[in-house]
Coordinates of C-alpha atoms in Angstrom, one line a residue:
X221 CA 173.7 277.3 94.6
X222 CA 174.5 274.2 96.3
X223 CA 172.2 271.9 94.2
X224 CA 169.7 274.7 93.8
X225 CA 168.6 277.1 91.1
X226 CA 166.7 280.4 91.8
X227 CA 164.9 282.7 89.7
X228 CA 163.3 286.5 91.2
X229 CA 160.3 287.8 89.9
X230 CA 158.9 291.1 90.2
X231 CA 155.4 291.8 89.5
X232 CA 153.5 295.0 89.3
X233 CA 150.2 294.5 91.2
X234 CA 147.2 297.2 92.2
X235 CA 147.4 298.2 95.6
X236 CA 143.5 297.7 95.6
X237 CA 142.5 294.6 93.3
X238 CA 139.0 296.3 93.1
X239 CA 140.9 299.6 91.5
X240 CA 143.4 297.7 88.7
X241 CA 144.1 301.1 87.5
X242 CA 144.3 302.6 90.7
X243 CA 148.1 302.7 93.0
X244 CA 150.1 300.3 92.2
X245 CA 152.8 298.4 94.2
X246 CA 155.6 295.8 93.6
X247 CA 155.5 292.2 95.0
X248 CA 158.8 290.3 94.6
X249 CA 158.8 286.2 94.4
X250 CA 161.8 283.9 94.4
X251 CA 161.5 280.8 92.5
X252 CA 163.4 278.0 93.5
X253 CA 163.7 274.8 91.5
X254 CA 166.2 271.5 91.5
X255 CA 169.4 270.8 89.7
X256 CA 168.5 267.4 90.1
X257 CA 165.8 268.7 87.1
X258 CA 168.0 269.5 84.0
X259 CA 167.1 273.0 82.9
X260 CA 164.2 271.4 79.9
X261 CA 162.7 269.0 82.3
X262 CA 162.8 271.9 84.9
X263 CA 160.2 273.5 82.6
X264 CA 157.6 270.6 82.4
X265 CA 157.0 270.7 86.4
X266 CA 153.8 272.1 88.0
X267 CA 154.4 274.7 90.5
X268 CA 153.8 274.9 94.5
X269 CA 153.0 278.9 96.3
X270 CA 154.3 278.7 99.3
X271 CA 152.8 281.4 101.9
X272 CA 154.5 281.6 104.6
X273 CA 153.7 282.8 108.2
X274 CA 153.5 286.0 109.7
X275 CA 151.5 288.6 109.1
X276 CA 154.6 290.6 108.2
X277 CA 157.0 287.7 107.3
X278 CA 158.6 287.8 104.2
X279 CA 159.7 284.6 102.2
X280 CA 161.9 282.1 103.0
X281 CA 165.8 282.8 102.2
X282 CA 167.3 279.6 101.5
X283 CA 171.1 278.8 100.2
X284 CA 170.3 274.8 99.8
X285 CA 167.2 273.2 99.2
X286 CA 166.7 271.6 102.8
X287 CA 163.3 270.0 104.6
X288 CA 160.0 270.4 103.1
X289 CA 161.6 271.9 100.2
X290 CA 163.8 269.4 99.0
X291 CA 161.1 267.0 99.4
X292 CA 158.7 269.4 97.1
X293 CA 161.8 270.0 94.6
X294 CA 161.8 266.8 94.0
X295 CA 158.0 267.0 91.9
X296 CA 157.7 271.1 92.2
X297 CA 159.2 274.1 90.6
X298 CA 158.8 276.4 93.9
X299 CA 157.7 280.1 94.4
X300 CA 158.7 281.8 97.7
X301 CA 156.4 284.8 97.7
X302 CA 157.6 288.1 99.7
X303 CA 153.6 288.8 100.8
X304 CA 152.9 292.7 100.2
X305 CA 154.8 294.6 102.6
X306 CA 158.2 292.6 103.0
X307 CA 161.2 291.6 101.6
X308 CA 161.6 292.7 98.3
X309 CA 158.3 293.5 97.9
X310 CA 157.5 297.7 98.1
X311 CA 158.3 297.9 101.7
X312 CA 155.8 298.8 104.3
X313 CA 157.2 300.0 107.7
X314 CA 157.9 303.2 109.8
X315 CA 160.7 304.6 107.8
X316 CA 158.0 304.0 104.1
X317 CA 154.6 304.8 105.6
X318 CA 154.5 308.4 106.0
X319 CA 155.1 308.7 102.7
X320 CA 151.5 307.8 102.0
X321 CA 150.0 310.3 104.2
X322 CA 149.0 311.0 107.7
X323 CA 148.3 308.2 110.5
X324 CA 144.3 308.1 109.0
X325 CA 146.2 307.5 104.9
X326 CA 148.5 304.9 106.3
X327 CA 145.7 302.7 108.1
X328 CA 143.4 303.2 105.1
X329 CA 146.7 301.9 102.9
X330 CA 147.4 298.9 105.5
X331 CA 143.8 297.8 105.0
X332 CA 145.2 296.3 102.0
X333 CA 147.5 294.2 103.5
X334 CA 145.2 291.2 104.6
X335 CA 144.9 287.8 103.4
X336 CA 142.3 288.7 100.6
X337 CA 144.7 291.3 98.6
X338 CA 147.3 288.6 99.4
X339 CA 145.5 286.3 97.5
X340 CA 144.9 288.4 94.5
X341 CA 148.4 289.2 94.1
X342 CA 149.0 285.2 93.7
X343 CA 146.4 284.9 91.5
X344 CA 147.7 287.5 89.2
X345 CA 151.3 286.3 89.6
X346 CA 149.8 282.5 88.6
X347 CA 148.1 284.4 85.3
X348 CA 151.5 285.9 84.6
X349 CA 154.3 283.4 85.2
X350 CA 152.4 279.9 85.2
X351 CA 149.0 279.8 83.6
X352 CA 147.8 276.3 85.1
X353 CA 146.2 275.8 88.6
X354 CA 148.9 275.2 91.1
X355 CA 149.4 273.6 94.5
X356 CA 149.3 276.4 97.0
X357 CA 151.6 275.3 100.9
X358 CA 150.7 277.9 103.2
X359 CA 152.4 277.8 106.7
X360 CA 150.3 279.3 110.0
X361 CA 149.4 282.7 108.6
X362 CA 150.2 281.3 105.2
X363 CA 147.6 278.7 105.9
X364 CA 145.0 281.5 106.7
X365 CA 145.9 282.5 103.2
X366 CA 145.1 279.2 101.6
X367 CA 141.5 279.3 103.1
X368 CA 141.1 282.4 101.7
X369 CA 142.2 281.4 98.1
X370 CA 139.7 278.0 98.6
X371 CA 136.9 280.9 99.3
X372 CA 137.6 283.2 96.1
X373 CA 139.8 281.4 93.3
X374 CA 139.7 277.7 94.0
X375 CA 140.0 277.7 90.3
X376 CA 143.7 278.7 90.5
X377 CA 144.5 275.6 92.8
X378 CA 145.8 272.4 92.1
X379 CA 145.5 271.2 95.9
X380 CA 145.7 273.4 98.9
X381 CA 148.7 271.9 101.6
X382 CA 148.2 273.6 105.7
X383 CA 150.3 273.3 108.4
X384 CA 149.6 275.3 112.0
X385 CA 147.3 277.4 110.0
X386 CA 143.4 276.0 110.0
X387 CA 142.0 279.6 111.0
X388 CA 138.6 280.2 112.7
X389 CA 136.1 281.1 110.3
X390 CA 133.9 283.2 111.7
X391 CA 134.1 284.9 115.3
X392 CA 136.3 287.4 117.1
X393 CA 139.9 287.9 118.4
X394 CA 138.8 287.6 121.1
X395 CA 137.6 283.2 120.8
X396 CA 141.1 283.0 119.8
X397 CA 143.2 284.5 122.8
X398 CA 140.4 283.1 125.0
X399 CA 141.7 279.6 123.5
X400 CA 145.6 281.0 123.4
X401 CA 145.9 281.8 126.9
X402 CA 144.9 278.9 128.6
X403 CA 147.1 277.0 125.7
X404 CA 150.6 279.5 126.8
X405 CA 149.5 278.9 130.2
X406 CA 149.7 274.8 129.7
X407 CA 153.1 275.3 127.8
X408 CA 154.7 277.3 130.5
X409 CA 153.9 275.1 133.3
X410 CA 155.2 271.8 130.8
X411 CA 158.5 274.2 130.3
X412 CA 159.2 275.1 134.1
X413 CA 158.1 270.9 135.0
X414 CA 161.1 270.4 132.4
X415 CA 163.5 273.4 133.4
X416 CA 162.7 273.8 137.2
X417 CA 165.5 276.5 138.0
X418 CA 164.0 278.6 135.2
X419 CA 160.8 279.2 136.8
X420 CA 163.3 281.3 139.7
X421 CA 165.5 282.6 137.3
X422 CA 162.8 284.0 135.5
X423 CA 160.8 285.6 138.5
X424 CA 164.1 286.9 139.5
X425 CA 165.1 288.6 136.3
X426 CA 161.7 290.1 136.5
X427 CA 162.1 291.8 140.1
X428 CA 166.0 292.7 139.2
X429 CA 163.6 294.5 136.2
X430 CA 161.2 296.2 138.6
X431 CA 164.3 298.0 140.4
X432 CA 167.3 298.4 137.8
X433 CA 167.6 300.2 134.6
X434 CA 168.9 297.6 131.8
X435 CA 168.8 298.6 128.5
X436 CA 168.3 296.8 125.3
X437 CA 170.6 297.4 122.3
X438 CA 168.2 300.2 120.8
X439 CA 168.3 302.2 124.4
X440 CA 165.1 301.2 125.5
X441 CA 164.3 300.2 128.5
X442 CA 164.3 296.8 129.4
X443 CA 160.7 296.1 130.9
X444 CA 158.7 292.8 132.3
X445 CA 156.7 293.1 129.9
X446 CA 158.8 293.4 127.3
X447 CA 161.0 290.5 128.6
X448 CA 157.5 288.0 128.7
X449 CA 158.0 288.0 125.0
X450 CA 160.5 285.0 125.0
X451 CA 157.8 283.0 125.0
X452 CA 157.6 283.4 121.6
X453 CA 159.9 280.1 122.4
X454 CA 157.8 278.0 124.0
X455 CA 155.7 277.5 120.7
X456 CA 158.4 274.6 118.9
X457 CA 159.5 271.8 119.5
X458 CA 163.3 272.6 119.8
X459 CA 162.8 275.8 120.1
X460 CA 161.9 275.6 124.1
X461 CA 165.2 274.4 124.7
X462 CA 167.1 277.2 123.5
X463 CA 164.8 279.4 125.7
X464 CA 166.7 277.6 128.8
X465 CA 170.2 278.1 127.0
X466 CA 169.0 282.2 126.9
X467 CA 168.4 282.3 130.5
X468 CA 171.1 280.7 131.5
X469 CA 173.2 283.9 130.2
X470 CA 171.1 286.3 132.0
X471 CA 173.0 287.2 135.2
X472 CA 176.7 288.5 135.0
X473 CA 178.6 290.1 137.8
X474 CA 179.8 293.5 137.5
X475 CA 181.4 296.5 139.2
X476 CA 177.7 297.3 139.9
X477 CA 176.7 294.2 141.4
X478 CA 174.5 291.9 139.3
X479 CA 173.5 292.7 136.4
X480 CA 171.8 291.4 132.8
X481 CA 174.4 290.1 130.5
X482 CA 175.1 292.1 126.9
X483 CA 174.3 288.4 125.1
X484 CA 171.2 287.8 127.0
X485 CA 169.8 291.7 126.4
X486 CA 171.2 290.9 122.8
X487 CA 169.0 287.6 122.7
X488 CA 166.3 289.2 124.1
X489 CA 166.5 292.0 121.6
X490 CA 166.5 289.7 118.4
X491 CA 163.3 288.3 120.0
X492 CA 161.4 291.1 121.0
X493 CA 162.1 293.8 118.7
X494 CA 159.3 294.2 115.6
X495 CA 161.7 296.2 113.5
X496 CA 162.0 293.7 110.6
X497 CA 158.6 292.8 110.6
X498 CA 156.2 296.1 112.3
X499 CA 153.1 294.7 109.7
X500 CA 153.3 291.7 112.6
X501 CA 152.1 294.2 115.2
X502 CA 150.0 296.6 113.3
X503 CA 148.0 293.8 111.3
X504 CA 148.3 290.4 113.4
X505 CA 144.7 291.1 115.2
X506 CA 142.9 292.1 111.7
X507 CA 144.1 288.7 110.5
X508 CA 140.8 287.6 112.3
X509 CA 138.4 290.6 111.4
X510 CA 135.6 290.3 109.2
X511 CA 132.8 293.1 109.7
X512 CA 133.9 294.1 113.5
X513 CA 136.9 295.7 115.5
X514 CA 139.4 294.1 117.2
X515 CA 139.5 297.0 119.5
X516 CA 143.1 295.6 120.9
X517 CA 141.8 292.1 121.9
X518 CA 144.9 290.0 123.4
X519 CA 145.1 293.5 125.6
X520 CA 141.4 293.3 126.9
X521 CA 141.4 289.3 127.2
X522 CA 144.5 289.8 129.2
X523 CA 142.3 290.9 132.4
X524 CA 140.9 287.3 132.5
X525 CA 144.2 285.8 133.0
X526 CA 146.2 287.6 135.8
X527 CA 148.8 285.1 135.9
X528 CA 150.5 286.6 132.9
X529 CA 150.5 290.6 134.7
X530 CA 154.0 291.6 134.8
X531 CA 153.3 292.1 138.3
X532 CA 152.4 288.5 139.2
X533 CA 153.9 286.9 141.7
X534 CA 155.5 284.7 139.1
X535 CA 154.7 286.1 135.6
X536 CA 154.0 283.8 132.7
X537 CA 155.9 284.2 129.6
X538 CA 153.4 285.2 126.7
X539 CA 153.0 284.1 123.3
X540 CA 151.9 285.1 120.0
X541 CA 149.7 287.8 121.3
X542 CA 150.0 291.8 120.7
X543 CA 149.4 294.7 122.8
X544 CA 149.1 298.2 122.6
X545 CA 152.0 299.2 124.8
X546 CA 154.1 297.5 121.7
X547 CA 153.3 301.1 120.3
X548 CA 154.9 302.7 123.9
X549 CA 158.0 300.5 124.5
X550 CA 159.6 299.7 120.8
X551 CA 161.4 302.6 119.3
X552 CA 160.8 300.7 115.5
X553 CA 156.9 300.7 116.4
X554 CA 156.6 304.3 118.4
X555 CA 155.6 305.9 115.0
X556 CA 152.8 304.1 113.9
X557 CA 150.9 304.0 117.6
X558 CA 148.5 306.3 115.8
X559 CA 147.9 303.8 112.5
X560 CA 148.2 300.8 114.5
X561 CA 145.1 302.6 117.2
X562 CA 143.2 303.3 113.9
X563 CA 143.5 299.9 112.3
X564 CA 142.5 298.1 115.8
X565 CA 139.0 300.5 115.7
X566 CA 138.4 299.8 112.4
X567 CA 134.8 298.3 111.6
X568 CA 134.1 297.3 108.6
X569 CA 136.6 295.1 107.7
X570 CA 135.6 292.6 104.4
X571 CA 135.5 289.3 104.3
X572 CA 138.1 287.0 104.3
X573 CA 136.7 283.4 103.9
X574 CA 133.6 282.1 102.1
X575 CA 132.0 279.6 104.6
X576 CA 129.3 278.8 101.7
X577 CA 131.9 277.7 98.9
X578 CA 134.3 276.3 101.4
X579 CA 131.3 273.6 102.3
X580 CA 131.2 273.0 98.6
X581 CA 134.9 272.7 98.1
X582 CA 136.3 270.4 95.4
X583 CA 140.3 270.9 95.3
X584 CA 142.1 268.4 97.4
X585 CA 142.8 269.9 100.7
X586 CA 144.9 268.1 103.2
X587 CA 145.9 270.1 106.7
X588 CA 148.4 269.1 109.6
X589 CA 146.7 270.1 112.9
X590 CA 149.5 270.2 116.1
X591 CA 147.6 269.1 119.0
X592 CA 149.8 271.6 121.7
X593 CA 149.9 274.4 118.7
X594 CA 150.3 277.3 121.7
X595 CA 149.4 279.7 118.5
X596 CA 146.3 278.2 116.6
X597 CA 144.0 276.5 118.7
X598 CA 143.5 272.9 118.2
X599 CA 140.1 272.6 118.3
X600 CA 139.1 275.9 116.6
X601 CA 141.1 274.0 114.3
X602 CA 139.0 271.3 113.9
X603 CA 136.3 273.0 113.9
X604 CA 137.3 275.2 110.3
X605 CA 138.9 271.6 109.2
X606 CA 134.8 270.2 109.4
X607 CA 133.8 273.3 107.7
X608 CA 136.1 272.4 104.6
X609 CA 134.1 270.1 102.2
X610 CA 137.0 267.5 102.0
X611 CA 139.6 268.7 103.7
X612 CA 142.0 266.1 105.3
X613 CA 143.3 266.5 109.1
X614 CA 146.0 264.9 110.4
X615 CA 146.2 265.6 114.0
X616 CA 149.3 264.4 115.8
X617 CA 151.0 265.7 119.3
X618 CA 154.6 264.8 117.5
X619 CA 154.9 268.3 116.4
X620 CA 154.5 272.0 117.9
X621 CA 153.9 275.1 115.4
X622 CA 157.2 275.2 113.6
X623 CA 156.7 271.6 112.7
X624 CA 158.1 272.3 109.2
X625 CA 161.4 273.2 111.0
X626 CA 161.3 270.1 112.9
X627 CA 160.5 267.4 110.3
X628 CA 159.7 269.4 107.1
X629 CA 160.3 266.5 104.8
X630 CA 158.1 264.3 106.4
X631 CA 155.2 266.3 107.1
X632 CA 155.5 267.6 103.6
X633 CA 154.9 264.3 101.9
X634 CA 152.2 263.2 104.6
X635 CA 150.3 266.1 103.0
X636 CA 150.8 265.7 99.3
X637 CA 150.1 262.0 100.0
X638 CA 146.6 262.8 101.5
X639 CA 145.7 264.8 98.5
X640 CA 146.2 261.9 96.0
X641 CA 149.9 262.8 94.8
X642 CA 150.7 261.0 92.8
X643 CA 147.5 260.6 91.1

């Protein structure tokens, strides 16, 4: 298609890589490789993993080789993985859950879903379809992926590529919404300085919320908290534009008086709703857990930063960060408040990097660190990128998290340049 070929793969994989003849589950990859490659010299090219972001993000769905994948096609055969849970892969959400058992059996299953079992999936699928070490590209989440494939099978990797995604290595949730708050925070007041009328329009779509029943296109309610979610926008660098062009469609006059417009509750809907992607709410705080509870972290840090209360006087718009309410206010999450409560008490949660063989590392590493990143901390960052036995950093302010989307091409190469390609 359009100057691309593509290839799926299924691959039957243990639900619990420390029980290979326990459960088992499917995980589905796309491979995408270059006409510009004639189908025999298509077989001769090493292979790049990407890992995308998420948690709960499934693999990339591409009709043309664009961005950083065009510039990888061009050395790369490419394998788009649907992460356990999504896409393809055996599907993990409301509607699929119960069928493994109560709220306690569905938490225990989901403890499966982290970057560690994520990890031994690849490894298998790099056994089964391509033998040879390959370069592994992970993207935000993805990237906390690659540090976890650098701590267990380095052997299976080629070079390890990062972008938006140098985790912390050790520490709570808790560090990292301490960090992510004050980060939002910087990025709303740089958005209103920009988009002045915003900053009213918002506040008064937030008291028009306080007083009149809008609904979203589910039936919910429409609530202030719910509507702080559009600042899911403010982490790109184009993307905070179009959060002014969804604003400006907020008002409309009616029989009724003033009221929210069906395309901006629409808008809002597509951003706030977790119904493709519920392993985003119900796993996005263990991302960080390694022997402790993350005992609903964004909600508890939340009490140090009262300008983001729906009830401030002007509420902030937030970011990445999940609450519990999720669990109260979307109909696609109401279901699993129970397994989501359960996984956010969980203790003993494993391991997910290995600080000793990371300071030995040997594969080439190279990692793109966004200075403004509203999403993962810049210098928590730099902190895992010194922790790295040669691991590159290229810090720049140029880009925000979706940096691949900006200027995938460019970025892509910077990396692959910094790890000695060609060598």
């Amino acid at each position: 298609m359009h100057g691309a070929r593509t290839t799926g793969h299924h691959f039957t994989v243990p639900l619990d890589h420390a029980k290979p003849d326990g459960k088992t589950i499917i995980v589905f990859a796309r491979e995408y490789s270059s006409l510009d490659h004639d189908d025999d010299a298509v077989t001769d090219l090493p292979w790049l993993l990407f890992l995308q972001g998420g948690p709960g993000g499934r693999g990339g769905r591409v009709t043309q080789l664009g961005g950083w994948m065009k510039a990888a096609a061009r050395h790369f055969r490419i394998l788009m993985l649907d992460q356990r849970g999504t896409g393809l892969s055996t599907p993990a959400d409301a509607g699929t859950l119960p069928l493994h058992g109560d709220a306690a059996a569905q938490a225990e299953y989901l403890t499966h879903f982290r970057a560690d079992s994520i990890v031994a999936d690849a490894e298998l699928i790099r056994h089964q379809l391509v033998g040879a070490p390959w370069t592994v590209f992970g993207q935000s989440f993805g990237g906390f992926c690659t540090l976890t494939y650098l701590s267990f099978a380095p052997e299976g990797m080629e070079r390890a590529l990062i972008t938006g995604g140098l985790a912390p290595l050790s520490g709570s949730p808790d560090r990292v919404y301490t960090a992510t708050y004050r980060l939002v925070e910087a990025r709303n007041l740089a958005y209103f300085a920009k988009y002045p009328e915003d900053r009213t329009l918002l506040t008064r779509i937030a008291r028009h919320l306080e007083t009149v029943d809008e609904r979203l296109p589910t039936g919910e309610r429409l609530t202030v908290a719910r509507l702080q979610m559009i600042g899911s926008f403010l982490g790109g660098n184009t993307r905070v534009d179009a959060l002014h062009y969804l604003l400006e469609d907020a008002f409309v006059s009616t029989a009724n008086g003033q009221r929210l417009s069906a395309v901006f509750l629409d808008a809002v809907w597509a951003q706030v709703s977790r119904s493709s992607n519920p392993l985003y709410a119900l796993l996005h705080e263990s991302i960080y857990c390694q022997g402790e509870a993350s005992s609903w972290s964004a909600d508890r840090v939340l009490a140090l930063y009262p300008q983001f209360f729906p009830t401030a006087e002007e509420p902030l718009l937030t970011g990445e960060m999940v609450y519990r309410w999720y669990f109260d206010q979307d109909p696609s999450l109401a279901p699993l408040k129970d397994t989501a409560d359960l996984l956010a008490a969980k203790i003993d949660w494993g391991a997910l990097y290995d600080t000793a063989q990371l300071a030995r590392n040997t594969v080439p590493a190279a990692a793109a660190v966004y200075q403004d990143d509203i999403y993962v901390d810049h210098d928590l960052s730099m902190d895992t990128a010194r922790a790295v036995k040669g691991l590159q950093a290229w810090e720049t302010a140029d880009f925000h998290h979706d940096g691949i989307s900006d200027d995938g091409e460019a970025i892509f190469n910077r990396l692959l340049g910094m790890t000695g390609w060609p060598a």
